[in-house]
JSON list of C-alpha atoms and ligand atoms in Angstrom, two decimals:
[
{"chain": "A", "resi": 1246, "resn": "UNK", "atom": "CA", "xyz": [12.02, 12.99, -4.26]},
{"chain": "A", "resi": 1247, "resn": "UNK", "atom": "CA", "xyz": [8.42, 14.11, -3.65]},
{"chain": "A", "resi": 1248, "resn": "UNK", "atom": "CA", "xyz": [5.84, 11.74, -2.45]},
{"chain": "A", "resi": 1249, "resn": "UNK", "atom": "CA", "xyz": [2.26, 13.01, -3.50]},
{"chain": "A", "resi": 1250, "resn": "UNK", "atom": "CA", "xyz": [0.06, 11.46, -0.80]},
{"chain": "A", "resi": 1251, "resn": "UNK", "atom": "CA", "xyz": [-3.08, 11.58, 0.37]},
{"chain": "A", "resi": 1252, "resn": "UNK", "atom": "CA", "xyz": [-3.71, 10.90, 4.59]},
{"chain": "A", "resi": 1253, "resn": "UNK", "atom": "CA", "xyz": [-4.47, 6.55, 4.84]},
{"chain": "A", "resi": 1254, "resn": "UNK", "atom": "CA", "xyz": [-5.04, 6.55, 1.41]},
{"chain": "A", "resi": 1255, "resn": "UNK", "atom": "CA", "xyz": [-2.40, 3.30, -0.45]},
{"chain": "A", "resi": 1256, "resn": "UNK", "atom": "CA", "xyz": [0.12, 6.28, -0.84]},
{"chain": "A", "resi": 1257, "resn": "UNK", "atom": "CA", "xyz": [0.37, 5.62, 3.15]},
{"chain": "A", "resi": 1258, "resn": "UNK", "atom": "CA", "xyz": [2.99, 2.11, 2.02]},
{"chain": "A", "resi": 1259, "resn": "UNK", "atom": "CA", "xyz": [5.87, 4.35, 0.07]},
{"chain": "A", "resi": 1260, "resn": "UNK", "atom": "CA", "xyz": [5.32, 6.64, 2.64]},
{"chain": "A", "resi": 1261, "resn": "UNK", "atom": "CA", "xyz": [6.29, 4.35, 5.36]},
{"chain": "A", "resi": 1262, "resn": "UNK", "atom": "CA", "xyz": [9.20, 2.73, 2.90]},
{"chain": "A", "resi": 1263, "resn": "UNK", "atom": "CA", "xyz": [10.43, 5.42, 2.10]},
{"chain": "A", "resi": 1264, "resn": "UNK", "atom": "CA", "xyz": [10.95, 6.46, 6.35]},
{"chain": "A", "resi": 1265, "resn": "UNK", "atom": "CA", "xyz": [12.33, 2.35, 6.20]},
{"chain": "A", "resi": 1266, "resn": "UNK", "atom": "CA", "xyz": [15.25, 3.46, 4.46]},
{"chain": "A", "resi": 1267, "resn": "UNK", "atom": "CA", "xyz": [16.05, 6.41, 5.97]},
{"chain": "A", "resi": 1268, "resn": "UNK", "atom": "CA", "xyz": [15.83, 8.04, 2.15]},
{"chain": "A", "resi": 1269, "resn": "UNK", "atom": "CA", "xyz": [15.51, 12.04, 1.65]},
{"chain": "A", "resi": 1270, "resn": "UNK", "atom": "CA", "xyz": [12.01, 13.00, 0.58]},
{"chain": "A", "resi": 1271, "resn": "UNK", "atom": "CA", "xyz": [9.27, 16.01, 0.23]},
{"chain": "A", "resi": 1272, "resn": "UNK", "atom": "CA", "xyz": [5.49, 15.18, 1.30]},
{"chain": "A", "resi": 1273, "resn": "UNK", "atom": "CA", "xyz": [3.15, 16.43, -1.06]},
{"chain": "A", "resi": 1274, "resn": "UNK", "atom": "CA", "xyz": [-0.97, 16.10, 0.04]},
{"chain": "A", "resi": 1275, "resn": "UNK", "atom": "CA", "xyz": [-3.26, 15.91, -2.46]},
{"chain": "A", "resi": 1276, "resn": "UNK", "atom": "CA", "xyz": [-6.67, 17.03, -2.29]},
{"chain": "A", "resi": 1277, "resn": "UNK", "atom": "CA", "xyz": [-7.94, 13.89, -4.29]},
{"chain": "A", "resi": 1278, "resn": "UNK", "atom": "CA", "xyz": [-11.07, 15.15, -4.80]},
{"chain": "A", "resi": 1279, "resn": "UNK", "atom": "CA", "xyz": [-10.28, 19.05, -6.20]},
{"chain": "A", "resi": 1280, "resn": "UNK", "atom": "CA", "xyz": [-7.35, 17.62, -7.61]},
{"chain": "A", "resi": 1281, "resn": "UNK", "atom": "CA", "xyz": [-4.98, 20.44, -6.52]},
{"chain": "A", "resi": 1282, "resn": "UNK", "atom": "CA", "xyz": [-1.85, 19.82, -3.99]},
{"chain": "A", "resi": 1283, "resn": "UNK", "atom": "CA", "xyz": [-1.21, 21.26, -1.29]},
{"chain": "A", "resi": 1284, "resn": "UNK", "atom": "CA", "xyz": [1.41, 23.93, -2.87]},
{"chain": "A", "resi": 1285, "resn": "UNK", "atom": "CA", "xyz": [-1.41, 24.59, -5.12]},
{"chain": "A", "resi": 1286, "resn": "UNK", "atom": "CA", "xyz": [-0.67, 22.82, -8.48]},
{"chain": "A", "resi": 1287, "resn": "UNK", "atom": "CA", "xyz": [-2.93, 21.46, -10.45]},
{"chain": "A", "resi": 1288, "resn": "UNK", "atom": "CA", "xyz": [-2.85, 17.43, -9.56]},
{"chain": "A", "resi": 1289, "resn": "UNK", "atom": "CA", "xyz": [-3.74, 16.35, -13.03]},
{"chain": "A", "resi": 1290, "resn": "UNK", "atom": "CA", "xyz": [-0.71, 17.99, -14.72]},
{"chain": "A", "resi": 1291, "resn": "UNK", "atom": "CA", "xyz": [1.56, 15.90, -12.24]},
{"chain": "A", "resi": 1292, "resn": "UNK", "atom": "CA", "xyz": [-0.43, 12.88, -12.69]},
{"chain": "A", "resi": 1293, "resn": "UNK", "atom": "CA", "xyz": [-2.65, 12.47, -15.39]},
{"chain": "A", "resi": 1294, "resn": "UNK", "atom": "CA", "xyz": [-4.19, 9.02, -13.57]},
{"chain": "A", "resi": 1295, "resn": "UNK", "atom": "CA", "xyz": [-5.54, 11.77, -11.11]},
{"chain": "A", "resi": 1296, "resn": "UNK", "atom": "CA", "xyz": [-5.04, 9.53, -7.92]},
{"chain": "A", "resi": 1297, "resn": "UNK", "atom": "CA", "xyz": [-1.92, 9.28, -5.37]},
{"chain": "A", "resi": 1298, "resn": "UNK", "atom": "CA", "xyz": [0.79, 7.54, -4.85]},
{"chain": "A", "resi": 1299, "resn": "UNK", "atom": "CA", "xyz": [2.51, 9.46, -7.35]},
{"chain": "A", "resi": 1300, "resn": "UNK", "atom": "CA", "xyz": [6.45, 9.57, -6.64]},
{"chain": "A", "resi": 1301, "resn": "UNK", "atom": "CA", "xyz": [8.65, 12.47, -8.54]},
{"chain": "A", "resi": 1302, "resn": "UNK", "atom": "CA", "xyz": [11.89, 11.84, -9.16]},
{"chain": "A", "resi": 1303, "resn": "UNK", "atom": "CA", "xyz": [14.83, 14.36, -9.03]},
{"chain": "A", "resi": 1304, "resn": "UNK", "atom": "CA", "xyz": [14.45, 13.91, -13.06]},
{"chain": "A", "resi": 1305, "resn": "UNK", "atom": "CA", "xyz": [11.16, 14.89, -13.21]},
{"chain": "A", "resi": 1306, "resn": "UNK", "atom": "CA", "xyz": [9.91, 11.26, -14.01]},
{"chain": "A", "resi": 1307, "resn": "UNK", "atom": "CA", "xyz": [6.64, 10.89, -12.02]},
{"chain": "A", "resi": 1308, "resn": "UNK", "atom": "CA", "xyz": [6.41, 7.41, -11.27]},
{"chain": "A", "resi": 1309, "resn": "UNK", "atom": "CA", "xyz": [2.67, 5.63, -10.29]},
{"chain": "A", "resi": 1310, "resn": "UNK", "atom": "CA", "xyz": [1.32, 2.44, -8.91]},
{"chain": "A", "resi": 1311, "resn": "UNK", "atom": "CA", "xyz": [2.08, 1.28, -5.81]},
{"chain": "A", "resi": 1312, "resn": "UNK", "atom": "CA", "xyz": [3.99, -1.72, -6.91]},
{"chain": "A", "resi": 1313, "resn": "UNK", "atom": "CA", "xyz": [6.05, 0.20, -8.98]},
{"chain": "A", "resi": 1314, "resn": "UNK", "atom": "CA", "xyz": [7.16, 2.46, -6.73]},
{"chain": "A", "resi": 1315, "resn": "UNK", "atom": "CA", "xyz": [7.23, 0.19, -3.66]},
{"chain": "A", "resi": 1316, "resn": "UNK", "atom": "CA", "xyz": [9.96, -1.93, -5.65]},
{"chain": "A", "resi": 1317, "resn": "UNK", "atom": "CA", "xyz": [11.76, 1.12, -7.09]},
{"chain": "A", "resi": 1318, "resn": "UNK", "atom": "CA", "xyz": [12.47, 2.60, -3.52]},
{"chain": "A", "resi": 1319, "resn": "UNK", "atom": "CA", "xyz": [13.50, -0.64, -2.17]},
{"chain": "A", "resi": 1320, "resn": "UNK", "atom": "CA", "xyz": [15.84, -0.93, -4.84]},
{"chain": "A", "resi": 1321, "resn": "UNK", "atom": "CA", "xyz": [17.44, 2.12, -3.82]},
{"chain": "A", "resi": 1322, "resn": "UNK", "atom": "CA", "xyz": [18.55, 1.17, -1.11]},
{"chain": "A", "resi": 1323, "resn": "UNK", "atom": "CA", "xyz": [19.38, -2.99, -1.38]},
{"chain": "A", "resi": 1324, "resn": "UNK", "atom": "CA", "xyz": [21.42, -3.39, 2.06]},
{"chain": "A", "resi": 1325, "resn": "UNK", "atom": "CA", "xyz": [17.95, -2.83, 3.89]},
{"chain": "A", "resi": 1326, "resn": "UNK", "atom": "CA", "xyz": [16.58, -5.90, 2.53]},
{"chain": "A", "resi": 1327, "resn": "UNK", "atom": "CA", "xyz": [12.88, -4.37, 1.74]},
{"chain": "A", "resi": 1328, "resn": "UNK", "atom": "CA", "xyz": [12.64, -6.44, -1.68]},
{"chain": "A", "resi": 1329, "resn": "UNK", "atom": "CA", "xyz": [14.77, -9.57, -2.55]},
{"chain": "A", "resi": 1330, "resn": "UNK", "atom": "CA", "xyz": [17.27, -9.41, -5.63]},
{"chain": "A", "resi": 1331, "resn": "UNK", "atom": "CA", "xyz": [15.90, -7.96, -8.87]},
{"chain": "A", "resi": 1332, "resn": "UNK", "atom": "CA", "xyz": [15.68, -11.21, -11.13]},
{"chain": "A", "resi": 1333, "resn": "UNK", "atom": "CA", "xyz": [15.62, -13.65, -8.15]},
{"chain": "A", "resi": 1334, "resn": "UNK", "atom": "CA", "xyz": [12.93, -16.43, -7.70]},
{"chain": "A", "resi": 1335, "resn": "UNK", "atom": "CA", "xyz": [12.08, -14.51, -4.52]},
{"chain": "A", "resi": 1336, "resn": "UNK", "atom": "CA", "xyz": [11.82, -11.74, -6.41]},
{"chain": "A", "resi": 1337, "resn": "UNK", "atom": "CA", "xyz": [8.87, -12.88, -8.31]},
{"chain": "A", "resi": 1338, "resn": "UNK", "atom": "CA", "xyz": [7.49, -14.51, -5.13]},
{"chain": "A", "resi": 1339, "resn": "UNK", "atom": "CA", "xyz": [7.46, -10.56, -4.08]},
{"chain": "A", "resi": 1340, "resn": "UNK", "atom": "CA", "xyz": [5.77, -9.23, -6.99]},
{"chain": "A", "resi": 1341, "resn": "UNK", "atom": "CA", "xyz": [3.25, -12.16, -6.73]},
{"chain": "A", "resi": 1342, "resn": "UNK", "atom": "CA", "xyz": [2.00, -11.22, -3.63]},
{"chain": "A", "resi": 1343, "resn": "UNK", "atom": "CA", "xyz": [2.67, -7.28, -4.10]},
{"chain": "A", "resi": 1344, "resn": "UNK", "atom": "CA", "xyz": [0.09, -7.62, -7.44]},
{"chain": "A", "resi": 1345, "resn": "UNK", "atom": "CA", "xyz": [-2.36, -9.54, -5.10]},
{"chain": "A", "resi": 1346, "resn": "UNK", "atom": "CA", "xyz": [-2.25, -6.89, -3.14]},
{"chain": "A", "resi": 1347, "resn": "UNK", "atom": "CA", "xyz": [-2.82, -4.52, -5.01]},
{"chain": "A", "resi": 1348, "resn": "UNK", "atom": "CA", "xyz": [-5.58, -6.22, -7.56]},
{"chain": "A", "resi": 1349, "resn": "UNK", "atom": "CA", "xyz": [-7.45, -8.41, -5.03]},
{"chain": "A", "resi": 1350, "resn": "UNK", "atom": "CA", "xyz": [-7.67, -6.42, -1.85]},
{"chain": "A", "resi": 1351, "resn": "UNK", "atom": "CA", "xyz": [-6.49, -2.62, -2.16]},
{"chain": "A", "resi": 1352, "resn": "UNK", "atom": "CA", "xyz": [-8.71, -3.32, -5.31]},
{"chain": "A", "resi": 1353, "resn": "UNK", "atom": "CA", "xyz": [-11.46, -5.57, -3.28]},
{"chain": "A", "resi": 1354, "resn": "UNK", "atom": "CA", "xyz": [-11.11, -3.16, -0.43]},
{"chain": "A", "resi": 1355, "resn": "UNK", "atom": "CA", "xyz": [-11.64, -0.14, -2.51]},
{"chain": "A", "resi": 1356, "resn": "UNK", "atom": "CA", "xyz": [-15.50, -0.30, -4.26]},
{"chain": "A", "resi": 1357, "resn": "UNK", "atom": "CA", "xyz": [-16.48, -0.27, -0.26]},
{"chain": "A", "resi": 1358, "resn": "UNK", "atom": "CA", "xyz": [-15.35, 3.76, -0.62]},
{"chain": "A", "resi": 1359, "resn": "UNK", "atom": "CA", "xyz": [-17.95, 4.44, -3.68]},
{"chain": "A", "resi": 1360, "resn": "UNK", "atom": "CA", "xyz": [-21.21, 5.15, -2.53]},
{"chain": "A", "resi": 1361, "resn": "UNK", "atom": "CA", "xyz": [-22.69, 4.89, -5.90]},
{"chain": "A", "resi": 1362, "resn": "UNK", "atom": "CA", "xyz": [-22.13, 1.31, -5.46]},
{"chain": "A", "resi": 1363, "resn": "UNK", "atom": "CA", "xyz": [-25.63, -0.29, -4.36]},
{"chain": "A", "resi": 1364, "resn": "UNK", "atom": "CA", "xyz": [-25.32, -2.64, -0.96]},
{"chain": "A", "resi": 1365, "resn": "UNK", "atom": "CA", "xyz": [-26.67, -5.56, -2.70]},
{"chain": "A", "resi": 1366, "resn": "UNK", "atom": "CA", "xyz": [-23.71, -5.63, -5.10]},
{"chain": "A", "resi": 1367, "resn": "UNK", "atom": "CA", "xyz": [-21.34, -4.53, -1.91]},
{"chain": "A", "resi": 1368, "resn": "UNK", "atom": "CA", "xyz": [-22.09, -7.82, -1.03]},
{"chain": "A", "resi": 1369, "resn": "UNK", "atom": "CA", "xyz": [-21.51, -9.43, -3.76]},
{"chain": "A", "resi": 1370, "resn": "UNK", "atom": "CA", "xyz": [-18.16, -8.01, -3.81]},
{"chain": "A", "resi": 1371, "resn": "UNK", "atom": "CA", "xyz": [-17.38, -9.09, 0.04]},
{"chain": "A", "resi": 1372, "resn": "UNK", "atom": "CA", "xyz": [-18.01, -12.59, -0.62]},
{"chain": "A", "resi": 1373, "resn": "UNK", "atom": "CA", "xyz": [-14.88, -12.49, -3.21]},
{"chain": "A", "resi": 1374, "resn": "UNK", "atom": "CA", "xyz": [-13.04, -10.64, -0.55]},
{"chain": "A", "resi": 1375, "resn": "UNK", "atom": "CA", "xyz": [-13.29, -12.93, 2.30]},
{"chain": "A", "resi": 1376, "resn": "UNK", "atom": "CA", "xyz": [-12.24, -15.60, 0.11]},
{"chain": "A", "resi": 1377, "resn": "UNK", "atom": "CA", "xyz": [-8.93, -13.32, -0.99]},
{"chain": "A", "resi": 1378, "resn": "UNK", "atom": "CA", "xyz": [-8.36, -12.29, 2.83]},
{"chain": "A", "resi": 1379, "resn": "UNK", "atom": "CA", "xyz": [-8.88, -16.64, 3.81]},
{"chain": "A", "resi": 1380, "resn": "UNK", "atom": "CA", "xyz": [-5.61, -16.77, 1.43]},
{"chain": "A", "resi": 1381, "resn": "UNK", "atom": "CA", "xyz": [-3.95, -14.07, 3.73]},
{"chain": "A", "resi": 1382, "resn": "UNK", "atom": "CA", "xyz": [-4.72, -16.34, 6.86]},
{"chain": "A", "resi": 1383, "resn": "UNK", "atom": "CA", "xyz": [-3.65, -19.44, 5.82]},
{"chain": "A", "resi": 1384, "resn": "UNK", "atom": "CA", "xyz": [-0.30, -17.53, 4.54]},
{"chain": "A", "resi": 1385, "resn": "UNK", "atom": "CA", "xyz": [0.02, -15.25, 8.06]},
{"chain": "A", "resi": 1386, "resn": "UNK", "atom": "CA", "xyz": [-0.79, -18.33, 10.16]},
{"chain": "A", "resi": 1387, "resn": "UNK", "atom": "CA", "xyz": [2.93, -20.32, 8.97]},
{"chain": "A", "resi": 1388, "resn": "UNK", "atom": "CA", "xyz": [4.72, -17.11, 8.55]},
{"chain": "A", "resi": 1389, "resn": "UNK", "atom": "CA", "xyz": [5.23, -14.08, 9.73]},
{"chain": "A", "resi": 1390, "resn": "UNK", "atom": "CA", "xyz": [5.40, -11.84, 6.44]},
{"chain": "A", "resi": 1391, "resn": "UNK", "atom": "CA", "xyz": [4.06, -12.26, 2.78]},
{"chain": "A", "resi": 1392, "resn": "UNK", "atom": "CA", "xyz": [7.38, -13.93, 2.22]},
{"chain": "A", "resi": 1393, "resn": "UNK", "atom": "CA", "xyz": [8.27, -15.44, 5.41]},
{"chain": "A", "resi": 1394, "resn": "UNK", "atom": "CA", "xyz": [10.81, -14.27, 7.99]},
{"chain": "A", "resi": 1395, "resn": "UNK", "atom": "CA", "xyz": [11.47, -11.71, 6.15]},
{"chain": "A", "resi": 1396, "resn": "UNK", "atom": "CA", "xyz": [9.97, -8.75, 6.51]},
{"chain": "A", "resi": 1397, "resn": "UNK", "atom": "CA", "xyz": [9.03, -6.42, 2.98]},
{"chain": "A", "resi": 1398, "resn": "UNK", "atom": "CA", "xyz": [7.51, -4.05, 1.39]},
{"chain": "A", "resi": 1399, "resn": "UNK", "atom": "CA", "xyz": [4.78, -6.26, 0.04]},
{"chain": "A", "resi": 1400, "resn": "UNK", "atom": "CA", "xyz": [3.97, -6.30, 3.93]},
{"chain": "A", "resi": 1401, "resn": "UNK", "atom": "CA", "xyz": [3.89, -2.47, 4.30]},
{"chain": "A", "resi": 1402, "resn": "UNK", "atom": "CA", "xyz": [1.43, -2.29, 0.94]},
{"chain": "A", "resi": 1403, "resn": "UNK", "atom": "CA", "xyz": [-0.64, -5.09, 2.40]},
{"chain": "A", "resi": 1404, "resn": "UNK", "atom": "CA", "xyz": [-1.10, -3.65, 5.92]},
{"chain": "A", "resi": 1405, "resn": "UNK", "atom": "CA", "xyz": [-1.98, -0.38, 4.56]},
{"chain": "A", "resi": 1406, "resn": "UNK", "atom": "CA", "xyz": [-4.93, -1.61, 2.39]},
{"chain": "A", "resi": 1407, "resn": "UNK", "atom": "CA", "xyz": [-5.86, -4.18, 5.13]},
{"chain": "A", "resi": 1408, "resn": "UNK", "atom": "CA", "xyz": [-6.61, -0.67, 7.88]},
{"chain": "A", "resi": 1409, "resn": "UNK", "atom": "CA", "xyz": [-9.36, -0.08, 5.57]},
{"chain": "A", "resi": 1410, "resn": "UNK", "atom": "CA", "xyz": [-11.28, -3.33, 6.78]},
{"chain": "A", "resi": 1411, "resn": "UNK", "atom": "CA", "xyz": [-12.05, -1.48, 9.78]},
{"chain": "A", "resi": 1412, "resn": "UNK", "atom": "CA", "xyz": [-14.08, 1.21, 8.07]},
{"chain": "A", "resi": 1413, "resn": "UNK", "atom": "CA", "xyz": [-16.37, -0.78, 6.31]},
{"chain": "A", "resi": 1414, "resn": "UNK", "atom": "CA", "xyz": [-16.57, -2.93, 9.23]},
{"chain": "A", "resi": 1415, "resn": "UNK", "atom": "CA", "xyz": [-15.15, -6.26, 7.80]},
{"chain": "A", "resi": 1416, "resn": "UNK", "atom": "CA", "xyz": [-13.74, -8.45, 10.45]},
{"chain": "A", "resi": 1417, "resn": "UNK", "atom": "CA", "xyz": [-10.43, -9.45, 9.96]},
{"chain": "A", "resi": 1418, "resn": "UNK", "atom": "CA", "xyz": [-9.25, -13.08, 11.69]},
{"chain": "A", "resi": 1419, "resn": "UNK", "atom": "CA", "xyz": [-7.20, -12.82, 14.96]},
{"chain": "A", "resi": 1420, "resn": "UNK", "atom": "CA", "xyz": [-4.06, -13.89, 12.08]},
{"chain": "A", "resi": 1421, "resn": "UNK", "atom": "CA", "xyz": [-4.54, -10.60, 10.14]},
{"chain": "A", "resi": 1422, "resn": "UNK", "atom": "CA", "xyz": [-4.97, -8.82, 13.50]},
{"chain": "A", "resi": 1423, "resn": "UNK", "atom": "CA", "xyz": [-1.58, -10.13, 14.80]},
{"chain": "A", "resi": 1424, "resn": "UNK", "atom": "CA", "xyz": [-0.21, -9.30, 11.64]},
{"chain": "A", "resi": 1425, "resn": "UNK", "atom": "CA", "xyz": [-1.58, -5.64, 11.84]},
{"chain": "A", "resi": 1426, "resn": "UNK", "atom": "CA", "xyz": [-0.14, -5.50, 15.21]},
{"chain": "A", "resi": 1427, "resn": "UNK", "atom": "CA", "xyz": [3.44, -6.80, 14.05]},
{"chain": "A", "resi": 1428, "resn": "UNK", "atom": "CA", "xyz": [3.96, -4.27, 11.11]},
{"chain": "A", "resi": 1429, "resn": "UNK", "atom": "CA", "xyz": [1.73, -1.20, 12.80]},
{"chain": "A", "resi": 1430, "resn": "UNK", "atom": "CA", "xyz": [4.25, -1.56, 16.01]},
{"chain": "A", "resi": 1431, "resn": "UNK", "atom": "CA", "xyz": [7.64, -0.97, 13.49]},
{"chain": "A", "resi": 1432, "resn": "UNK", "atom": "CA", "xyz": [8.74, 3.09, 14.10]},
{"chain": "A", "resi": 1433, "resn": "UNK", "atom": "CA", "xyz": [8.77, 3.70, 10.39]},
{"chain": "A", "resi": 1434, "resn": "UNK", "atom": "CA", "xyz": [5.10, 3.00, 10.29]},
{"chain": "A", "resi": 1435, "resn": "UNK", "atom": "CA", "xyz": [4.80, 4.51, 13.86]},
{"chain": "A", "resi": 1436, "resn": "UNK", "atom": "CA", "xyz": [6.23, 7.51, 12.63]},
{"chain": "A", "resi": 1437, "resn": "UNK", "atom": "CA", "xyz": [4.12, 7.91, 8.80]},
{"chain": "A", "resi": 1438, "resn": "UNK", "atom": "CA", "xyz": [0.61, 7.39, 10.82]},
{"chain": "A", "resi": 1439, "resn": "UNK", "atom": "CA", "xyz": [1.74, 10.12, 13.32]},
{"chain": "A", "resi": 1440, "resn": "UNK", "atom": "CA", "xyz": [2.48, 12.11, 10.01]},
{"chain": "A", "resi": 1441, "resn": "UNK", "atom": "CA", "xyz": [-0.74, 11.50, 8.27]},
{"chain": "A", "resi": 1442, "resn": "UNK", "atom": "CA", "xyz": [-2.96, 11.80, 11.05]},
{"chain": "A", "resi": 1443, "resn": "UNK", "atom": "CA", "xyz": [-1.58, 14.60, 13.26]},
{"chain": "B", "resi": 738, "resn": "GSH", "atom": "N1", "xyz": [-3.67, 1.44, -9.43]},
{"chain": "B", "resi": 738, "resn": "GSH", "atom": "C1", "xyz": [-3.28, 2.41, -8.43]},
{"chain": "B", "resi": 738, "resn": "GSH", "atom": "C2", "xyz": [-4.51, 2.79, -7.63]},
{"chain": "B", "resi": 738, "resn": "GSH", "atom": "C3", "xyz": [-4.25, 3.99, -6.76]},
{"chain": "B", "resi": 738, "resn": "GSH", "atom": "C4", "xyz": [-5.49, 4.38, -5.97]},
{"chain": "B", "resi": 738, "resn": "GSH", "atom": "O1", "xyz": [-6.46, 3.61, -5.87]},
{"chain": "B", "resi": 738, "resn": "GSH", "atom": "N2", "xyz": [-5.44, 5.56, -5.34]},
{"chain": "B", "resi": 738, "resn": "GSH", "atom": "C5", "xyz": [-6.56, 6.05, -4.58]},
{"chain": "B", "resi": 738, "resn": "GSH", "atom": "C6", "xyz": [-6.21, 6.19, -3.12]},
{"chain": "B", "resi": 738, "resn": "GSH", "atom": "S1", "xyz": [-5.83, 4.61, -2.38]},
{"chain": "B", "resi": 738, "resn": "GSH", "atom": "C7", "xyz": [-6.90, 7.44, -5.09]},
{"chain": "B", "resi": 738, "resn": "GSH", "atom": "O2", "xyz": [-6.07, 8.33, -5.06]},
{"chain": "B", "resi": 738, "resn": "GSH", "atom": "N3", "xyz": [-8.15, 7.61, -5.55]},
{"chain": "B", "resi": 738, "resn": "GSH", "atom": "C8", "xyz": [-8.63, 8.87, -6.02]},
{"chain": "B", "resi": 738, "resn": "GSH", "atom": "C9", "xyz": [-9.26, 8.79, -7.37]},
{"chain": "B", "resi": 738, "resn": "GSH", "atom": "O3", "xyz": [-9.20, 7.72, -8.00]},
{"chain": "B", "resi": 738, "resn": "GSH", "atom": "O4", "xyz": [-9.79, 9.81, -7.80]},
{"chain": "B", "resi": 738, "resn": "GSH", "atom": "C10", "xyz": [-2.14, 1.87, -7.56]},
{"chain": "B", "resi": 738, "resn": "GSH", "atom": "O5", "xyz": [-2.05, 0.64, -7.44]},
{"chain": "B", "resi": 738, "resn": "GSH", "atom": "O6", "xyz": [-1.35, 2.66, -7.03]}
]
């Protein structure tokens, strides 16, 4: 499998998965801007969305969206217990919180990054996302993880997007903090930041 990333951008969560499972894979950087990889190819021709995580498959399926691909590498590997069983209850509890993820805060998170976006309407914009991240807190301050004891990769997805609070200068509550802590102390993630930010 290749894994077209670029460095602390959301393709940082199947990073760390797929180092959670111990699974056999090729990094691939993207320069998301030029659109070209790293070997060169033209990133458009891979992945006509233009933007990372992209995932290729010994096949030569290139598979996109985080969610997607977050649940398709956990279901490689079952035994590790990164995603509950396909057509469970607590499986839809995971994609719940995996599509809040990625719609209300990588999505919230992400207008901070365009600069053609005035400040007035930046603010606009927080005062839905401190609402979102209150939902986080009162979640994080019974539990653990997204889904309870149990850690997953909705957690991996969420504390990628939620490192990107820091560079827009939102404050995030001592519970998303702790949180941070918990999930940014595991090896796997130890071991992708080291990667993506040598
Ligand atoms: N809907 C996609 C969004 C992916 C996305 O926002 N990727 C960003 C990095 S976090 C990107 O590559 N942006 C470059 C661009 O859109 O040109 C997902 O959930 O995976």
């Amino acid at each position: 499998m290749k894994l077209y990333y670029a460095p602390n951008a959301c393709s940082l969560a199947p990073h760390i998965v797929l180092r959670e499972l111990a699974l056999p894979f090729e990094l691939v950087q993207v320069d998301n801007r030029a659109k070209i990889t790293a070997d060169g190819e033209d990133f458009l021709q891979i992945n006509p969305k233009g933007y990372v995580a992209a995932l290729q498959l010994e096949n030569g399926q290139v598979l996109t969206e985080a969610s997607a691909i977050l649940q398709y590498l956990a279901d490689l590997k079952p035994t590790a217990g990164l995603a509950p069983t396909n057509g469970s209850w607590e499986r839809v509890r995971l994609q719940e919180w995996l599509n809040f993820t990625a719609s209300e805060i990588h999505g919230g998170l992400g207008v901070f990054f365009n600069s053609a976006i005035p400040n007035d309407v930046k603010a606009l914009f927080k005062a839905t996302l401190l609402k979102r991240l209150a939902i986080l807190v009162h979640t994080l301050a019974r539990q653990d993880y997204l889904l309870g004891t149990r850690y997953s990769v909705a957690d991996a997805y969420l504390f990628v997007v939620l490192r990107w609070a820091a560079l827009h200068t939102i404050e995030l509550d001592p519970v998303l903090q702790a949180f941070m802590q918990r999930v940014g102390q595991r090896p796997a993630v130890v071991a992708a930041l080291a990667i993506e930010n040598p």
